[in-house]
Amino acid sequence: MRIDKQAITDFFTDLQDHICQALEITDGTGTFHEDRWERAEGGGGRTRIIQQGGVIEKGGVLFSAVHGPASEAVLKQMKATQPTDFYATGVSIVLHPHSPMVPIIHMNVRYFELSTGECWFGGGIDLTPHYVDAEDARWFHAQLKTACDRHDPAYYPQYKTWADDYFFIRHRAETRGIGGIFFDYLRPGDDDHKAALFAFVQEVGNSFAPIYTHFMQKNRDLPFGKREKKWQMLRRGRYVEFNLVWDRGTKFGLETNGRTESILMSMPPQANWVYDYQPEAGSREAETLQWLKKGVNWV
Amino acid sequence: MRIDKQAITDFFTDLQDHICQALEITDGTGTFHEDRWERAEGGGGRTRIIQQGGVIEKGGVLFSAVHGPASEAVLKQMKATQPTDFYATGVSIVLHPHSPMVPIIHMNVRYFELSTGECWFGGGIDLTPHYVDAEDARWFHAQLKTACDRHDPAYYPQYKTWADDYFFIRHRAETRGIGGIFFDYLRPGDDDHKAALFAFVQEVGNSFAPIYTHFMQKNRDLPFGKREKKWQMLRRGRYVEFNLVWDRGTKFGLETNGRTESILMSMPPQANWVYDYQPEAGSREAETLQWLKKGVNWV
């Protein structure tokens, strides 16, 4: 079976639809606002934003498929050795909930192709709870492990470690959250391999809605107060720091004249900074910080 | 007259003291909290932070003097061609006021020296009003021009243009604020030249307190409401974007294991993001955006 870029693009288009639908149903009151945009050099996207929903305070579910001559920055990013055209498509999600008891989530699935014939898949899902709950974290990683194991038992350990390394705020020496999976440059060796990789990427994409709606439903009514809101704003500050300082996709987009409002949909509605904030020893906030390190074996 | 690094360091130490004193007097209720820190490889600093003052909501006035073997990143940043020791000292300031009618300000003066004998000065001041007031902007630039003109009439036009280019949020195609002056790699040709450059840097440093206390006093009691606070939070979001994505000093510090809490003292106490926010045509917010471009000739 030969998988061409149209089939992949169609899957991503549908995935955006399905995820938005599932999120709207679970959110209850929020709806996605869509901006369609075109890229002067070729292609475009559908940016869908939800703001002030019942559970989600601000978030985006983005689809794009862009193509054209690869710029020098694109060539460098794609590790290409000579001028070529490129085609890139994917779905990117970041959701910031109102409640500090509901985690922030991020998902991305993507596909790149060069006119030389070279192509690869990438993606990942990671969870950023404002308060780490070990049971929730175990459940989240178990979902990802199950999804990975259906394709290759080597995937989960490898991509879990990659996520630990990628979603790491170096200047804070802490992980962004409890990680998840991250993978990139999955290059098919032949058509069958490409179909297998695509099936894996489909599985990752399809796992998103069940995972996040589970947390929305389970945690939306948990009680919280001013203290938890204050902590949430500080954790969102860290999310901003990771995305603007370290996230490759964000940096690449902003430096190569991408659509700024789409790229920065990942910014929270509000973030706070307090100089040298140290949570009280033994508090739930301090406990959360202790989980934010690489190499925690959740499953 | 020979200016050595000790004389420059002493000036910066005193400058930090004088500025903190002037800000505390004008603020009325805020006081600076000092953290002294040491760098494992040599040197250290005095980080002074003010939070929840009468006028200033959050800000820092930092002094540091660090030295040791130059890392590869330092050598690259310093454009050095061979391994060497370095000495770097300076004062850095960012102040975020409570009131959206009082501008955010930033100042930096710095001196670098390599053990090869090479040395240079750098620095700048720039103002980021949440609402641009043309009269305030003219006054601010006139102060800088007067300070520059005392040393060289070529300085102001040159360093004003440099500030326009430096304090530019590329992914928004807008300047951070109304600019100011920026200069770097001012290398003395001989001892007299070094004394002259140091005198200029002293003038810039000494101009800070009179300039900012003027705005604190003049604008602190101007009326504002929810609308202005909302706009202030969005403008602070842009400040975060500039500092984390484009500011060379911030990036360099975070990537080279600098003291994170000192570097990120520039973060506002709170910042907000709204997807694709467009102020109403003809509003003061829209008017402010129109001023945020390069090449405005204020004086």
XYZ file of C-alpha atoms in Angstrom:
598
model
C 0.000 0.000 0.000
C 1.434 3.348 -0.987
C 0.678 6.292 1.301
C 0.918 9.623 -0.483
C 0.931 13.100 0.999
C -2.714 13.630 0.102
C -3.811 10.672 2.222
C -1.801 12.005 5.158
C -3.140 15.518 4.692
C -6.700 14.184 4.553
C -6.163 12.278 7.772
C -4.852 15.403 9.529
C -7.800 17.462 8.247
C -10.257 14.905 9.629
C -8.297 14.585 12.855
C -8.661 18.324 13.483
C -12.423 18.012 12.899
C -12.828 15.048 15.202
C -10.761 16.527 17.995
C -12.561 19.881 17.887
C -15.886 18.092 17.979
C -14.913 15.911 20.956
C -13.524 18.914 22.844
C -16.629 21.044 22.235
C -18.918 18.261 23.434
C -16.916 17.713 26.611
C -16.349 21.415 27.231
C -20.080 22.035 27.129
C -20.138 25.741 26.291
C -16.962 26.618 24.384
C -16.843 26.619 20.594
C -13.942 26.878 18.198
C -13.501 29.989 16.104
C -11.845 29.214 12.760
C -9.408 31.405 10.827
C -8.418 30.082 7.448
C -5.160 31.499 6.192
C -3.025 31.222 3.108
C 0.706 31.284 2.796
C 2.034 33.500 -0.001
C 4.578 30.857 -1.057
C 2.033 28.007 -1.097
C -0.515 26.260 1.074
C -2.158 27.465 4.245
C -4.070 26.339 7.269
C -7.123 26.277 9.473
C -6.417 27.798 12.871
C -9.148 26.926 15.359
C -9.193 28.720 18.689
C -11.356 28.228 21.751
C -11.464 30.937 24.425
C -13.500 31.174 27.640
C -15.149 27.776 27.330
C -16.635 25.821 30.203
C -13.429 23.869 30.912
C -10.899 25.261 28.447
C -9.890 28.868 29.081
C -7.765 29.236 25.940
C -6.470 26.811 23.381
C -5.945 25.991 19.766
C -6.306 23.006 17.457
C -4.381 23.861 14.301
C -4.153 22.191 10.956
C -1.769 23.331 8.240
C -0.393 22.068 4.944
C 2.256 24.311 3.439
C 4.595 23.874 0.515
C 6.952 25.716 -1.816
C 10.654 26.231 -2.321
C 12.473 25.426 0.891
C 14.160 28.497 2.374
C 17.678 28.238 3.749
C 16.258 27.993 7.285
C 13.885 25.223 6.203
C 16.681 23.341 4.474
C 18.831 23.595 7.578
C 15.971 22.486 9.836
C 15.222 19.617 7.475
C 18.883 18.696 7.228
C 18.647 18.838 3.442
C 21.841 19.152 1.490
C 20.594 20.919 -1.645
C 17.816 23.323 -2.712
C 14.481 21.580 -3.013
C 10.740 22.062 -2.625
C 9.084 20.916 0.569
C 5.640 19.883 1.719
C 4.752 19.969 5.417
C 1.469 19.142 7.066
C 0.329 18.517 10.603
C -1.964 19.126 13.530
C -0.840 21.049 16.630
C -2.748 21.449 19.863
C -2.241 23.315 23.125
C -5.064 23.637 25.670
C -5.029 25.744 28.843
C -7.926 24.911 31.188
C -9.550 27.330 33.664
C -9.054 24.962 36.553
C -5.587 24.414 38.030
C -6.752 20.863 38.737
C -7.021 20.067 35.011
C -3.658 19.649 33.240
C -2.378 21.642 30.269
C -1.912 19.384 27.252
C 0.032 19.551 24.006
C -0.083 17.302 20.961
C 1.546 17.482 17.561
C 1.608 15.096 14.614
C 3.386 16.099 11.446
C 4.716 14.923 8.129
C 7.447 16.422 5.944
C 8.337 15.623 2.384
C 11.038 16.995 0.119
C 10.786 16.972 -3.651
C 13.882 14.782 -3.603
C 11.556 12.026 -2.329
C 12.858 12.056 1.228
C 10.127 12.162 3.876
C 9.539 11.684 7.586
C 7.007 11.772 10.393
C 7.242 13.436 13.767
C 5.046 14.211 16.721
C 4.320 13.790 20.371
C 1.962 14.311 23.277
C 2.924 15.696 26.660
C 0.987 16.615 29.761
C 1.660 19.535 32.106
C -0.362 19.190 35.298
C -0.260 22.254 37.546
C -0.337 19.724 40.386
C 1.176 16.348 39.631
C -1.113 13.509 40.693
C 0.790 10.227 40.513
C -2.307 8.207 39.656
C -3.246 10.557 36.785
C 0.327 10.492 35.549
C 0.437 6.707 35.562
C -2.856 6.509 33.685
C -1.631 9.031 31.076
C 1.614 7.171 30.443
C -0.211 3.828 30.358
C -2.443 5.154 27.569
C 0.592 6.226 25.576
C 2.395 2.964 26.211
C -0.601 0.958 25.031
C -0.844 3.059 21.862
C 2.893 2.650 21.197
C 2.989 -1.070 22.016
C 0.375 -1.816 19.352
C 3.003 -0.771 16.804
C 6.370 -1.568 18.319
C 7.266 -2.370 21.935
C 10.486 -0.420 21.437
C 8.571 2.837 20.777
C 7.323 3.768 24.236
C 10.631 3.540 26.154
C 12.460 5.317 23.350
C 9.923 8.108 22.764
C 9.234 8.574 26.473
C 12.944 9.281 27.010
C 12.972 11.589 24.004
C 10.039 13.536 25.518
C 11.897 13.854 28.834
C 14.836 15.343 26.959
C 12.769 17.550 24.655
C 10.246 19.037 27.091
C 12.986 20.173 29.427
C 13.360 23.756 30.646
C 17.131 23.851 30.715
C 17.460 27.191 32.527
C 15.190 25.873 35.324
C 16.615 22.340 35.281
C 13.053 21.050 35.369
C 10.792 19.243 32.910
C 7.788 21.160 31.567
C 5.426 18.602 33.083
C 5.276 14.825 33.332
C 6.390 14.339 29.729
C 4.791 11.833 27.417
C 6.171 10.766 24.065
C 8.154 12.661 21.419
C 9.528 11.383 18.118
C 10.980 12.980 14.985
C 12.662 12.109 11.711
C 10.907 8.724 11.461
C 12.009 7.977 7.902
C 10.359 5.089 6.076
C 12.654 2.580 4.398
C 9.994 1.454 1.899
C 6.256 1.721 1.194
C 5.251 -0.859 3.792
C 7.337 0.873 6.395
C 5.745 4.189 5.484
C 2.284 2.683 5.931
C 3.333 1.321 9.313
C 4.728 4.665 10.449
C 1.579 6.411 9.249
C -0.551 3.932 11.194
C 1.455 4.752 14.317
C 1.055 8.504 13.788
C -2.691 7.967 13.251
C -2.841 6.052 16.527
C -1.099 8.880 18.370
C -3.433 11.457 16.826
C -6.511 9.418 17.609
C -5.433 8.859 21.197
C -5.569 12.571 21.969
C -9.303 13.173 22.368
C -9.998 10.173 24.652
C -7.023 11.075 26.841
C -7.804 14.747 27.294
C -11.584 14.479 27.581
C -10.926 11.928 30.355
C -9.020 14.560 32.341
C -11.553 17.287 31.530
C -14.402 15.162 32.877
C -12.556 13.668 35.803
C -10.997 16.861 37.171
C -13.246 19.746 36.097
C -15.245 19.795 39.324
C -12.387 19.295 41.759
C -12.362 22.133 44.293
C -9.644 24.788 44.277
C -9.068 28.266 45.635
C -6.842 31.328 45.332
C -3.742 29.425 46.307
C -4.166 26.928 43.454
C -4.920 29.728 40.959
C -1.760 31.563 42.012
C 0.307 28.416 41.503
C -1.338 27.790 38.122
C -0.285 31.269 36.938
C 3.328 30.596 37.951
C 3.329 27.209 36.191
C 1.940 28.896 33.102
C 4.894 31.280 33.321
C 7.162 28.253 33.013
C 5.118 27.067 30.023
C 5.742 30.435 28.347
C 9.441 30.173 29.120
C 9.717 26.717 27.581
C 7.791 27.606 24.458
C 9.538 30.905 23.729
C 13.065 29.918 24.729
C 13.417 26.211 23.932
C 10.608 24.873 21.744
C 12.132 24.205 18.319
C 8.844 24.502 16.458
C 8.018 27.867 18.000
C 11.479 29.305 17.413
C 11.553 28.011 13.857
C 8.107 29.435 13.111
C 8.848 32.855 14.565
C 12.232 33.107 12.873
C 10.944 32.052 9.449
C 8.009 34.407 9.188
C 5.311 31.875 10.105
C 1.802 33.014 11.049
C 2.513 34.503 14.479
C -1.022 34.295 15.888
C -1.178 30.588 15.007
C 2.248 29.789 16.449
C 1.541 31.704 19.660
C -1.840 30.078 20.251
C 0.251 28.071 22.744
C 0.522 31.113 25.042
C -1.701 30.915 28.134
C -4.463 33.488 28.685
C -2.546 34.733 31.727
C 0.850 33.974 33.243
C 2.549 35.397 36.321
C 6.101 35.744 37.553
C 7.231 36.235 41.156
C 10.942 36.663 41.835
C 12.527 33.464 43.175
C 9.272 31.891 44.300
C 9.838 28.910 46.594
C 6.847 26.832 47.653
C 6.655 25.810 51.285
C 8.512 22.577 52.068
C 6.161 19.617 52.110
C 3.365 21.439 50.253
C 1.620 20.018 47.191
C 3.403 22.688 45.145
C 6.810 21.554 46.412
C 5.834 17.945 45.783
C 4.922 18.815 42.194
C 8.360 20.354 41.630
C 9.977 17.135 42.820
C 8.222 15.212 40.047
C 9.473 17.593 37.354
C 12.608 15.729 36.464
C 13.746 13.366 33.763
C 13.601 9.614 34.028
C 10.532 9.059 36.212
C 9.258 5.593 35.320
C 5.471 6.026 35.474
C 4.273 2.685 34.161
C 44.165 59.096 32.639
C 44.043 55.320 32.647
C 40.672 53.726 33.426
C 41.000 50.199 34.769
C 38.316 47.619 35.315
C 38.230 48.312 39.034
C 37.279 51.949 38.461
C 34.491 50.879 36.124
C 33.268 48.192 38.520
C 33.241 50.713 41.367
C 31.207 53.118 39.291
C 28.632 50.401 38.490
C 28.417 49.390 42.154
C 27.734 52.984 43.159
C 25.316 53.445 40.273
C 23.207 50.531 41.501
C 23.142 52.096 44.980
C 22.165 55.542 43.732
C 19.450 54.268 41.426
C 17.892 52.025 44.075
C 17.896 54.935 46.513
C 16.254 57.306 44.033
C 13.626 54.710 43.073
C 12.766 53.903 46.700
C 12.352 57.594 47.553
C 10.078 58.213 44.577
C 8.180 54.965 44.963
C 7.301 55.871 48.541
C 6.613 52.423 49.964
C 8.592 49.829 47.946
C 12.003 48.676 49.066
C 14.602 46.567 47.319
C 15.361 43.065 48.498
C 18.984 42.088 47.840
C 20.315 38.662 46.919
C 24.081 38.406 46.701
C 25.253 35.517 44.609
C 28.542 34.013 43.567
C 29.510 32.389 40.337
C 31.398 29.108 40.682
C 33.870 30.098 37.943
C 34.553 33.562 39.414
C 32.811 36.749 40.499
C 29.172 37.298 41.315
C 26.531 39.930 41.738
C 23.999 41.833 43.767
C 20.473 41.226 42.493
C 18.060 43.802 43.903
C 14.351 43.236 43.420
C 11.377 45.439 44.234
C 7.870 43.918 44.278
C 4.502 45.466 45.181
C 5.811 48.972 45.734
C 3.717 52.138 45.583
C 4.452 52.781 41.900
C 6.590 49.831 40.818
C 4.794 46.485 40.800
C 7.885 44.407 39.984
C 11.386 45.254 38.891
C 15.057 44.678 39.329
C 18.241 46.723 39.520
C 21.118 44.280 39.053
C 24.833 44.649 39.414
C 27.271 41.919 38.482
C 30.992 41.484 37.924
C 31.968 38.056 36.684
C 35.218 36.627 35.368
C 37.044 33.427 34.533
C 37.989 31.369 31.525
C 35.751 32.311 28.624
C 33.503 29.413 27.553
C 33.047 28.682 23.868
C 29.698 30.503 23.932
C 31.290 33.507 25.597
C 34.130 33.545 23.081
C 31.639 33.417 20.226
C 29.497 36.171 21.750
C 32.618 38.259 22.329
C 33.891 37.567 18.832
C 37.191 36.383 20.305
C 39.443 34.284 18.133
C 41.334 32.308 20.794
C 40.815 30.983 24.344
C 41.157 33.710 26.917
C 39.915 34.877 30.299
C 37.197 37.484 30.444
C 35.905 40.081 32.865
C 32.382 41.451 32.514
C 30.597 43.955 34.691
C 27.436 45.986 34.391
C 24.131 47.230 35.702
C 20.792 46.024 34.280
C 17.365 47.389 35.078
C 13.786 46.536 34.141
C 10.836 48.125 35.956
C 7.160 47.220 35.548
C 4.847 49.782 37.159
C 1.367 49.068 38.556
C -0.227 51.789 36.477
C -0.673 51.338 32.729
C -0.138 55.104 32.485
C 3.472 54.786 33.677
C 5.866 53.307 31.100
C 7.991 50.178 31.484
C 11.686 51.068 31.358
C 14.907 49.188 30.702
C 18.506 50.275 31.091
C 21.809 48.486 30.776
C 25.406 49.657 30.965
C 28.198 47.148 30.666
C 31.927 46.661 30.192
C 33.807 43.642 28.864
C 37.496 42.931 28.961
C 39.491 39.995 27.671
C 42.855 38.976 29.085
C 44.277 39.717 25.634
C 43.770 43.398 26.505
C 40.793 43.910 24.206
C 37.846 45.676 25.848
C 34.591 47.441 25.072
C 31.549 49.195 26.457
C 27.893 48.658 25.657
C 24.528 49.726 26.909
C 21.253 51.455 26.273
C 17.999 52.791 27.642
C 14.592 52.201 26.105
C 11.066 53.090 27.130
C 7.939 50.971 26.639
C 4.815 53.016 27.354
C 1.606 50.984 27.454
C 0.022 54.057 25.858
C 2.320 56.187 23.720
C 2.060 59.875 24.608
C 3.872 61.915 21.978
C 4.866 64.635 24.438
C 6.339 62.110 26.901
C 8.153 60.374 24.040
C 9.655 63.658 22.818
C 10.794 64.542 26.334
C 12.371 61.094 26.814
C 14.296 61.248 23.548
C 15.338 64.854 24.216
C 16.903 63.749 27.517
C 18.863 61.029 25.739
C 19.910 63.352 22.939
C 21.188 65.939 25.423
C 23.159 63.255 27.267
C 24.632 61.950 23.999
C 25.373 65.393 22.549
C 27.570 66.259 25.531
C 29.964 63.571 24.282
C 29.536 63.397 20.525
C 26.762 64.821 18.330
C 27.042 61.700 16.170
C 26.006 59.433 19.072
C 22.288 60.139 19.369
C 21.275 59.608 15.713
C 23.434 56.493 15.491
C 22.403 54.902 18.789
C 18.749 55.873 18.352
C 18.683 53.949 15.058
C 20.489 51.034 16.682
C 17.804 50.934 19.421
C 15.047 50.917 16.765
C 16.712 47.904 15.174
C 17.520 46.119 18.419
C 14.259 46.530 20.348
C 12.218 45.161 17.472
C 9.782 42.268 17.836
C 10.389 40.694 14.449
C 7.505 38.218 14.561
C 5.089 41.085 15.310
C 6.781 43.595 12.991
C 6.549 46.138 15.793
C 9.049 47.869 18.063
C 8.941 46.976 21.775
C 8.143 50.586 22.647
C 9.370 54.024 21.600
C 13.016 52.937 21.593
C 15.780 55.065 23.025
C 19.483 54.443 22.544
C 21.499 51.243 22.153
C 25.216 50.823 21.607
C 27.689 47.954 21.764
C 31.318 47.060 21.053
C 32.532 50.621 21.702
C 36.243 49.768 21.635
C 38.707 52.398 22.849
C 41.646 53.194 20.578
C 43.810 54.474 23.427
C 43.644 55.503 27.106
C 42.134 58.916 26.404
C 39.495 57.355 24.201
C 38.713 54.826 26.907
C 38.257 57.640 29.433
C 35.933 59.411 26.996
C 33.854 56.277 26.385
C 33.651 55.643 30.123
C 32.482 59.221 30.666
C 29.722 58.633 28.110
C 28.633 55.366 29.769
C 28.622 57.139 33.136
C 26.412 59.856 31.665
C 23.968 57.259 30.344
C 23.880 55.466 33.687
C 23.415 58.694 35.612
C 20.603 59.825 33.322
C 18.427 56.857 34.307
C 17.114 57.928 37.723
C 16.113 61.490 36.733
C 14.342 60.181 33.621
C 12.342 57.431 35.261
C 11.489 59.231 38.503
C 10.122 62.027 36.274
C 7.647 59.568 34.693
C 6.840 57.947 38.041
C 5.932 61.321 39.571
C 4.214 62.785 36.524
C 2.025 59.782 35.633
C 1.456 57.834 38.850
C -1.833 59.548 39.642
C -3.302 59.577 36.138
C -6.689 57.867 36.142
C -7.221 54.481 34.498
C -9.714 51.621 34.581
C -10.218 48.012 33.587
C -9.754 48.719 29.915
C -6.304 50.198 30.476
C -5.297 47.325 32.778
C -6.372 44.814 30.137
C -4.271 46.581 27.513
C -1.298 46.760 29.880
C -1.412 42.964 30.337
C -1.357 42.432 26.563
C 1.549 44.856 26.113
C 3.403 43.010 28.862
C 2.821 39.841 26.834
C 4.729 41.493 24.002
C 7.488 42.428 26.441
C 7.779 38.764 27.411
C 7.896 37.762 23.753
C 10.694 40.188 22.975
C 12.793 39.258 25.973
C 12.482 35.490 25.609
C 12.622 35.263 21.810
C 14.866 38.100 20.654
C 16.832 39.719 23.476
C 20.456 38.681 22.989
C 21.401 39.156 26.630
C 18.512 37.031 27.888
C 19.133 34.226 25.400
C 22.847 34.267 26.067
C 22.321 34.176 29.812
C 19.810 31.331 29.721
C 21.866 29.281 27.293
C 25.115 29.682 29.229
C 23.875 28.718 32.660
C 23.558 32.262 34.017
C 21.609 32.919 37.217
C 18.049 32.377 35.946
C 16.205 34.358 38.615
C 18.424 37.379 37.940
C 18.098 37.163 34.168
C 14.316 36.732 34.337
C 13.781 39.642 36.705
C 12.725 41.316 33.438
C 9.503 39.241 33.374
C 6.380 41.219 34.315
C 4.352 40.225 37.393
C 1.484 39.285 35.080
C 1.064 39.077 31.297
C -1.941 38.078 29.214
C -2.516 36.745 25.724
C -5.730 36.944 23.694
C -5.810 35.308 20.282
C -5.460 37.866 17.464
C -6.467 40.855 19.581
C -7.238 43.897 17.435
C -7.941 47.205 19.168
C -10.861 49.262 17.884
C -9.930 51.580 15.008
C -9.242 55.100 16.223
C -8.814 54.033 19.875
C -5.830 55.051 22.000
C -4.723 51.421 21.842
C -4.759 51.452 18.028
C -2.950 54.784 18.040
C -0.242 53.320 20.262
C 0.312 50.459 17.813
C 0.824 52.975 15.024
C 3.736 54.532 16.907
C 5.458 51.160 17.353
C 7.584 51.297 14.257
C 11.166 52.084 13.410
C 12.382 55.497 12.310
C 10.037 57.829 14.221
C 11.969 61.087 14.636
C 10.930 62.232 18.112
C 13.197 65.222 18.633
